C-alpha cells in the first residue's frame, strides 16, 4: 500500500485547516532521521492520519529535503511545509 495525492486543492486546504490545532509529534534533525524516527511517525500516523513534524534546520532547502525523505520512507504525503514545520498526511483506504 502506498500513499497517493489527494485529488483536489480543496482536500489540501481542508487538511491544512485541520492541522492548525495539532502540535508537532516529533522534532527531527536532517542528519538524524533513523529507523526509530520513521517508526514513531508511522505509528502516530496510524493512530491519526494527520500530523506535524518540526525540523531542526537553518534553511528551506534542508526542510524540503527532510519532507521528501519522510514522505518516501514513512510513506505518507507532505501536505505543506509551513516555516520549519511539515504537515504530513497518511491516506486511508476509505479516502
Tab-separated table of N, CA, C and O in Angstrom:
chain	number	residue	atom	x	y	z
A	1	UNK	N	0.841	-1.188	0.000
A	1	UNK	CA	0.000	0.000	0.000
A	1	UNK	C	0.873	1.232	0.000
A	1	UNK	O	1.772	1.378	0.820
A	2	UNK	N	0.623	2.156	-0.930
A	2	UNK	CA	1.370	3.402	-0.957
A	2	UNK	C	0.406	4.568	-0.922
A	2	UNK	O	-0.728	4.485	-1.393
A	3	UNK	N	0.869	5.660	-0.345
A	3	UNK	CA	0.038	6.859	-0.265
A	3	UNK	C	-0.050	7.496	-1.639
A	3	UNK	O	0.886	7.448	-2.426
A	4	UNK	N	-1.191	8.075	-1.933
A	4	UNK	CA	-1.350	8.815	-3.176
A	4	UNK	C	-1.768	10.234	-2.836
A	4	UNK	O	-2.182	10.525	-1.724
A	5	UNK	N	-1.694	11.098	-3.782
A	5	UNK	CA	-2.004	12.509	-3.556
A	5	UNK	C	-3.520	12.708	-3.448
A	5	UNK	O	-4.264	12.059	-4.158
A	6	UNK	N	-3.960	13.616	-2.568
A	6	UNK	CA	-5.377	13.990	-2.618
A	6	UNK	C	-5.684	14.554	-4.001
A	6	UNK	O	-4.829	15.164	-4.629
A	7	UNK	N	-6.874	14.352	-4.448
A	7	UNK	CA	-7.189	14.682	-5.828
A	7	UNK	C	-7.404	16.166	-6.074
A	7	UNK	O	-7.245	16.616	-7.188
A	8	UNK	N	-7.771	16.922	-5.067
A	8	UNK	CA	-8.084	18.316	-5.324
A	8	UNK	C	-7.352	19.246	-4.366
A	8	UNK	O	-6.919	18.842	-3.281
A	9	UNK	N	-7.252	20.492	-4.778
A	9	UNK	CA	-6.687	21.518	-3.903
A	9	UNK	C	-7.588	21.738	-2.689
A	9	UNK	O	-7.115	22.107	-1.618
A	10	UNK	N	-8.866	21.474	-2.862
A	10	UNK	CA	-9.817	21.612	-1.757
A	10	UNK	C	-9.450	20.651	-0.619
A	10	UNK	O	-9.527	21.017	0.559
A	11	UNK	N	-9.052	19.415	-0.967
A	11	UNK	CA	-8.615	18.446	0.044
A	11	UNK	C	-7.405	18.968	0.814
A	11	UNK	O	-7.329	18.851	2.034
A	12	UNK	N	-6.451	19.528	0.093
A	12	UNK	CA	-5.248	20.063	0.728
A	12	UNK	C	-5.593	21.199	1.686
A	12	UNK	O	-5.055	21.267	2.791
A	13	UNK	N	-6.464	22.095	1.269
A	13	UNK	CA	-6.871	23.217	2.139
A	13	UNK	C	-7.579	22.702	3.387
A	13	UNK	O	-7.348	23.196	4.490
A	14	UNK	N	-8.432	21.710	3.216
A	14	UNK	CA	-9.153	21.132	4.364
A	14	UNK	C	-8.171	20.510	5.354
A	14	UNK	O	-8.234	20.746	6.554
A	15	UNK	N	-7.233	19.728	4.835
A	15	UNK	CA	-6.245	19.083	5.700
A	15	UNK	C	-5.355	20.103	6.397
A	15	UNK	O	-5.036	19.958	7.580
A	16	UNK	N	-4.962	21.143	5.689
A	16	UNK	CA	-4.137	22.182	6.289
A	16	UNK	C	-4.904	22.888	7.401
A	16	UNK	O	-4.361	23.166	8.466
A	17	UNK	N	-6.177	23.144	7.179
A	17	UNK	CA	-7.007	23.758	8.210
A	17	UNK	C	-7.136	22.876	9.436
A	17	UNK	O	-7.078	23.357	10.572
A	18	UNK	N	-7.300	21.571	9.224
A	18	UNK	CA	-7.400	20.633	10.342
A	18	UNK	C	-6.093	20.555	11.126
A	18	UNK	O	-6.100	20.278	12.323
A	19	UNK	N	-4.973	20.812	10.479
A	19	UNK	CA	-3.673	20.684	11.138
A	19	UNK	C	-3.365	21.842	12.080
A	19	UNK	O	-2.477	21.724	12.923
A	20	UNK	N	-4.075	22.957	11.969
A	20	UNK	CA	-3.767	24.126	12.796
A	20	UNK	C	-3.808	23.820	14.286
A	20	UNK	O	-2.994	24.342	15.046
A	21	UNK	N	-4.720	22.992	14.724
A	21	UNK	CA	-4.875	22.704	16.150
A	21	UNK	C	-3.872	21.674	16.664
A	21	UNK	O	-3.786	21.453	17.869
A	22	UNK	N	-3.104	21.059	15.783
A	22	UNK	CA	-2.185	19.998	16.184
A	22	UNK	C	-0.844	20.541	16.654
A	22	UNK	O	-0.376	21.578	16.176
A	23	UNK	N	-0.238	19.825	17.588
A	23	UNK	CA	1.130	20.097	17.999
A	23	UNK	C	2.046	19.120	17.275
A	23	UNK	O	1.623	18.008	16.934
A	24	UNK	N	3.315	19.495	17.060
A	24	UNK	CA	4.235	18.568	16.398
A	24	UNK	C	4.406	17.272	17.190
A	24	UNK	O	4.499	17.296	18.422
A	25	UNK	N	4.425	16.140	16.477
A	25	UNK	CA	4.590	14.834	17.115
A	25	UNK	C	6.055	14.491	17.294
A	25	UNK	O	6.402	13.597	18.065
A	26	UNK	N	6.942	15.191	16.572
A	26	UNK	CA	8.370	14.903	16.648
A	26	UNK	C	9.154	16.130	16.206
A	26	UNK	O	8.652	16.962	15.460
A	27	UNK	N	10.384	16.211	16.696
A	27	UNK	CA	11.345	17.212	16.226
A	27	UNK	C	12.508	16.420	15.661
A	27	UNK	O	13.113	15.605	16.363
A	28	UNK	N	12.792	16.616	14.370
A	28	UNK	CA	13.834	15.823	13.715
A	28	UNK	C	14.961	16.708	13.221
A	28	UNK	O	14.755	17.856	12.850
A	29	UNK	N	16.165	16.139	13.244
A	29	UNK	CA	17.336	16.782	12.652
A	29	UNK	C	17.593	16.130	11.310
A	29	UNK	O	17.432	14.913	11.177
A	30	UNK	N	18.007	16.912	10.325
A	30	UNK	CA	18.220	16.346	8.989
A	30	UNK	C	19.232	15.210	8.969
A	30	UNK	O	19.113	14.284	8.169
A	31	UNK	N	20.220	15.232	9.874
A	31	UNK	CA	21.250	14.196	9.876
A	31	UNK	C	20.921	13.042	10.822
A	31	UNK	O	21.724	12.135	10.984
A	32	UNK	N	19.734	13.054	11.436
A	32	UNK	CA	19.398	12.012	12.415
A	32	UNK	C	18.020	11.399	12.154
A	32	UNK	O	17.261	11.168	13.074
A	33	UNK	N	17.703	11.156	10.886
A	33	UNK	CA	16.428	10.520	10.565
A	33	UNK	C	16.684	9.020	10.451
A	33	UNK	O	16.988	8.503	9.389
A	34	UNK	N	16.576	8.356	11.593
A	34	UNK	CA	16.834	6.926	11.643
A	34	UNK	C	15.546	6.129	11.638
A	34	UNK	O	14.439	6.667	11.527
A	35	UNK	N	15.711	4.821	11.792
A	35	UNK	CA	14.565	3.923	11.788
A	35	UNK	C	13.613	4.203	12.948
A	35	UNK	O	12.398	4.061	12.803
A	36	UNK	N	14.146	4.614	14.102
A	36	UNK	CA	13.291	4.900	15.256
A	36	UNK	C	12.371	6.086	14.974
A	36	UNK	O	11.187	6.061	15.329
A	37	UNK	N	12.895	7.107	14.321
A	37	UNK	CA	12.083	8.279	13.982
A	37	UNK	C	10.997	7.888	12.985
A	37	UNK	O	9.830	8.260	13.145
A	38	UNK	N	11.360	7.128	11.970
A	38	UNK	CA	10.397	6.688	10.954
A	38	UNK	C	9.302	5.839	11.597
A	38	UNK	O	8.113	6.022	11.322
A	39	UNK	N	9.692	4.923	12.479
A	39	UNK	CA	8.723	4.063	13.163
A	39	UNK	C	7.779	4.890	14.022
A	39	UNK	O	6.566	4.638	14.042
A	40	UNK	N	8.305	5.887	14.734
A	40	UNK	CA	7.464	6.752	15.569
A	40	UNK	C	6.450	7.515	14.718
A	40	UNK	O	5.257	7.563	15.050
A	41	UNK	N	6.897	8.096	13.624
A	41	UNK	CA	5.994	8.861	12.758
A	41	UNK	C	4.946	7.945	12.139
A	41	UNK	O	3.766	8.293	12.079
A	42	UNK	N	5.355	6.748	11.716
A	42	UNK	CA	4.397	5.772	11.166
A	42	UNK	C	3.308	5.440	12.181
A	42	UNK	O	2.128	5.410	11.849
A	43	UNK	N	3.712	5.150	13.423
A	43	UNK	CA	2.725	4.772	14.431
A	43	UNK	C	1.796	5.931	14.760
A	43	UNK	O	0.601	5.724	14.972
A	44	UNK	N	2.310	7.139	14.795
A	44	UNK	CA	1.457	8.312	15.039
A	44	UNK	C	0.461	8.505	13.901
A	44	UNK	O	-0.704	8.825	14.142
A	45	UNK	N	0.908	8.312	12.669
A	45	UNK	CA	0.008	8.472	11.528
A	45	UNK	C	-1.013	7.341	11.442
A	45	UNK	O	-2.082	7.530	10.877
A	46	UNK	N	-0.688	6.185	11.992
A	46	UNK	CA	-1.674	5.103	12.048
A	46	UNK	C	-2.799	5.469	13.016
A	46	UNK	O	-3.961	5.169	12.766
A	47	UNK	N	-2.432	6.108	14.131
A	47	UNK	CA	-3.428	6.498	15.132
A	47	UNK	C	-4.267	7.672	14.655
A	47	UNK	O	-5.470	7.734	14.888
A	48	UNK	N	-3.629	8.633	13.993
A	48	UNK	CA	-4.334	9.805	13.460
A	48	UNK	C	-3.661	10.149	12.137
A	48	UNK	O	-2.456	10.396	12.112
A	49	UNK	N	-4.392	10.184	11.037
A	49	UNK	CA	-3.759	10.300	9.718
A	49	UNK	C	-3.172	11.669	9.379
A	49	UNK	O	-2.629	11.848	8.300
A	50	UNK	N	-3.234	12.625	10.306
A	50	UNK	CA	-2.682	13.956	10.044
A	50	UNK	C	-1.754	14.322	11.191
A	50	UNK	O	-2.114	14.167	12.364
A	51	UNK	N	-0.551	14.802	10.874
A	51	UNK	CA	0.415	15.115	11.925
A	51	UNK	C	1.368	16.210	11.462
A	51	UNK	O	1.549	16.438	10.264
A	52	UNK	N	1.971	16.867	12.459
A	52	UNK	CA	3.007	17.855	12.191
A	52	UNK	C	4.341	17.336	12.709
A	52	UNK	O	4.394	16.663	13.739
A	53	UNK	N	5.413	17.674	11.980
A	53	UNK	CA	6.770	17.338	12.399
A	53	UNK	C	7.609	18.604	12.268
A	53	UNK	O	7.605	19.239	11.215
A	54	UNK	N	8.313	18.968	13.348
A	54	UNK	CA	9.193	20.143	13.312
A	54	UNK	C	10.588	19.692	12.872
A	54	UNK	O	11.077	18.649	13.305
A	55	UNK	N	11.228	20.493	12.024
A	55	UNK	CA	12.557	20.177	11.502
A	55	UNK	C	13.565	21.156	12.090
A	55	UNK	O	13.366	22.374	12.024
A	56	UNK	N	14.641	20.618	12.673
A	56	UNK	CA	15.735	21.445	13.185
A	56	UNK	C	16.699	21.719	12.037
A	56	UNK	O	17.662	20.983	11.836
A	57	UNK	N	16.421	22.748	11.263
A	57	UNK	CA	17.268	23.084	10.121
A	57	UNK	C	17.321	24.600	9.979
A	57	UNK	O	16.450	25.309	10.479
A	58	UNK	N	18.342	25.075	9.282
A	58	UNK	CA	18.530	26.514	9.135
A	58	UNK	C	18.021	27.070	7.821
A	58	UNK	O	17.941	28.277	7.660
A	59	UNK	N	17.692	26.216	6.863
A	59	UNK	CA	17.279	26.742	5.560
A	59	UNK	C	16.110	25.942	4.989
A	59	UNK	O	15.862	24.808	5.379
A	60	UNK	N	15.420	26.573	4.069
A	60	UNK	CA	14.234	25.967	3.454
A	60	UNK	C	14.561	24.723	2.642
A	60	UNK	O	13.788	23.769	2.636
A	61	UNK	N	15.674	24.720	1.945
A	61	UNK	CA	16.035	23.580	1.111
A	61	UNK	C	16.219	22.321	1.955
A	61	UNK	O	15.789	21.228	1.557
A	62	UNK	N	16.818	22.460	3.120
A	62	UNK	CA	17.004	21.315	4.009
A	62	UNK	C	15.658	20.814	4.513
A	62	UNK	O	15.417	19.603	4.568
A	63	UNK	N	14.773	21.731	4.880
A	63	UNK	CA	13.427	21.339	5.331
A	63	UNK	C	12.681	20.597	4.219
A	63	UNK	O	12.013	19.599	4.488
A	64	UNK	N	12.786	21.093	3.007
A	64	UNK	CA	12.137	20.425	1.878
A	64	UNK	C	12.711	19.025	1.660
A	64	UNK	O	11.974	18.078	1.371
A	65	UNK	N	14.024	18.883	1.805
A	65	UNK	CA	14.665	17.586	1.631
A	65	UNK	C	14.209	16.603	2.712
A	65	UNK	O	13.945	15.427	2.419
A	66	UNK	N	14.099	17.085	3.956
A	66	UNK	CA	13.620	16.227	5.045
A	66	UNK	C	12.179	15.812	4.776
A	66	UNK	O	11.808	14.652	4.968
A	67	UNK	N	11.357	16.737	4.309
A	67	UNK	CA	9.966	16.422	3.979
A	67	UNK	C	9.864	15.359	2.901
A	67	UNK	O	9.063	14.422	3.010
A	68	UNK	N	10.678	15.473	1.877
A	68	UNK	CA	10.677	14.485	0.798
A	68	UNK	C	11.139	13.121	1.303
A	68	UNK	O	10.564	12.089	0.943
A	69	UNK	N	12.155	13.109	2.174
A	69	UNK	CA	12.651	11.842	2.707
A	69	UNK	C	11.605	11.167	3.599
A	69	UNK	O	11.365	9.968	3.489
A	70	UNK	N	10.955	11.951	4.469
A	70	UNK	CA	9.914	11.385	5.324
A	70	UNK	C	8.748	10.863	4.494
A	70	UNK	O	8.227	9.781	4.762
A	71	UNK	N	8.332	11.622	3.488
A	71	UNK	CA	7.218	11.193	2.636
A	71	UNK	C	7.535	9.867	1.952
A	71	UNK	O	6.671	9.006	1.822
A	72	UNK	N	8.772	9.686	1.541
A	72	UNK	CA	9.158	8.453	0.858
A	72	UNK	C	9.321	7.283	1.821
A	72	UNK	O	8.926	6.166	1.511
A	73	UNK	N	9.884	7.531	2.998
A	73	UNK	CA	10.204	6.425	3.912
A	73	UNK	C	9.051	6.008	4.805
A	73	UNK	O	9.000	4.871	5.248
A	74	UNK	N	8.108	6.916	5.110
A	74	UNK	CA	7.054	6.560	6.072
A	74	UNK	C	6.069	5.536	5.508
A	74	UNK	O	5.789	4.568	6.227
A	75	UNK	N	5.493	5.516	4.398
A	75	UNK	CA	5.195	6.541	3.401
A	75	UNK	C	3.961	7.347	3.795
A	75	UNK	O	3.063	6.855	4.469
A	76	UNK	N	3.986	8.580	3.379
A	76	UNK	CA	2.881	9.492	3.634
A	76	UNK	C	2.978	10.605	2.600
A	76	UNK	O	3.834	10.571	1.734
A	77	UNK	N	2.106	11.571	2.742
A	77	UNK	CA	2.139	12.704	1.822
A	77	UNK	C	2.514	13.952	2.578
A	77	UNK	O	2.025	14.191	3.682
A	78	UNK	N	3.387	14.738	1.997
A	78	UNK	CA	3.719	16.041	2.549
A	78	UNK	C	2.677	17.023	2.027
A	78	UNK	O	2.662	17.351	0.845
A	79	UNK	N	1.775	17.457	2.905
A	79	UNK	CA	0.724	18.387	2.509
A	79	UNK	C	1.317	19.768	2.266
A	79	UNK	O	1.080	20.390	1.243
A	80	UNK	N	2.120	20.244	3.235
A	80	UNK	CA	2.728	21.564	3.094
A	80	UNK	C	3.826	21.726	4.129
A	80	UNK	O	3.782	21.121	5.187
A	81	UNK	N	4.801	22.569	3.802
A	81	UNK	CA	5.805	22.984	4.768
A	81	UNK	C	5.469	24.412	5.144
A	81	UNK	O	5.367	25.282	4.290
A	82	UNK	N	5.284	24.645	6.434
A	82	UNK	CA	4.999	25.995	6.933
A	82	UNK	C	6.163	26.366	7.838
A	82	UNK	O	6.265	25.869	8.960
A	83	UNK	N	7.056	27.203	7.343
A	83	UNK	CA	8.263	27.519	8.101
A	83	UNK	C	9.107	26.273	8.256
A	83	UNK	O	9.518	25.658	7.283
A	84	UNK	N	9.343	25.875	9.490
A	84	UNK	CA	10.133	24.668	9.777
A	84	UNK	C	9.249	23.493	10.177
A	84	UNK	O	9.737	22.507	10.719
A	85	UNK	N	7.952	23.601	9.940
A	85	UNK	CA	7.011	22.549	10.320
A	85	UNK	C	6.442	21.888	9.065
A	85	UNK	O	5.971	22.565	8.151
A	86	UNK	N	6.492	20.552	9.054
A	86	UNK	CA	5.937	19.775	7.948
A	86	UNK	C	4.573	19.242	8.361
A	86	UNK	O	4.416	18.736	9.475
A	87	UNK	N	3.599	19.351	7.480
A	87	UNK	CA	2.291	18.775	7.711
A	87	UNK	C	2.213	17.497	6.875
A	87	UNK	O	2.307	17.557	5.650
A	88	UNK	N	2.099	16.361	7.563
A	88	UNK	CA	2.100	15.052	6.914
A	88	UNK	C	0.725	14.408	6.993
A	88	UNK	O	0.021	14.579	7.989
A	89	UNK	N	0.374	13.659	5.944
A	89	UNK	CA	-0.928	13.008	5.898
A	89	UNK	C	-0.767	11.586	5.388
A	89	UNK	O	-0.134	11.346	4.363
A	90	UNK	N	-1.365	10.662	6.121
A	90	UNK	CA	-1.395	9.258	5.693
A	90	UNK	C	-2.774	9.005	5.120
A	90	UNK	O	-3.784	9.138	5.808
A	91	UNK	N	-2.846	8.687	3.853
A	91	UNK	CA	-4.134	8.465	3.210
A	91	UNK	C	-4.657	7.100	3.625
A	91	UNK	O	-3.948	6.096	3.546
A	92	UNK	N	-5.889	7.079	4.087
A	92	UNK	CA	-6.520	5.834	4.499
A	92	UNK	C	-7.319	5.273	3.322
A	92	UNK	O	-7.724	6.017	2.429
A	93	UNK	N	-7.570	3.976	3.292
A	93	UNK	CA	-8.276	3.362	2.163
A	93	UNK	C	-9.652	3.969	1.899
A	93	UNK	O	-10.096	4.021	0.773
A	94	UNK	N	-10.359	4.450	2.946
A	94	UNK	CA	-11.698	4.995	2.730
A	94	UNK	C	-11.685	6.326	1.988
A	94	UNK	O	-12.681	6.766	1.486
A	95	UNK	N	-10.496	6.979	1.903
A	95	UNK	CA	-10.405	8.231	1.168
A	95	UNK	C	-10.219	7.937	-0.297
A	95	UNK	O	-10.286	8.708	-1.141
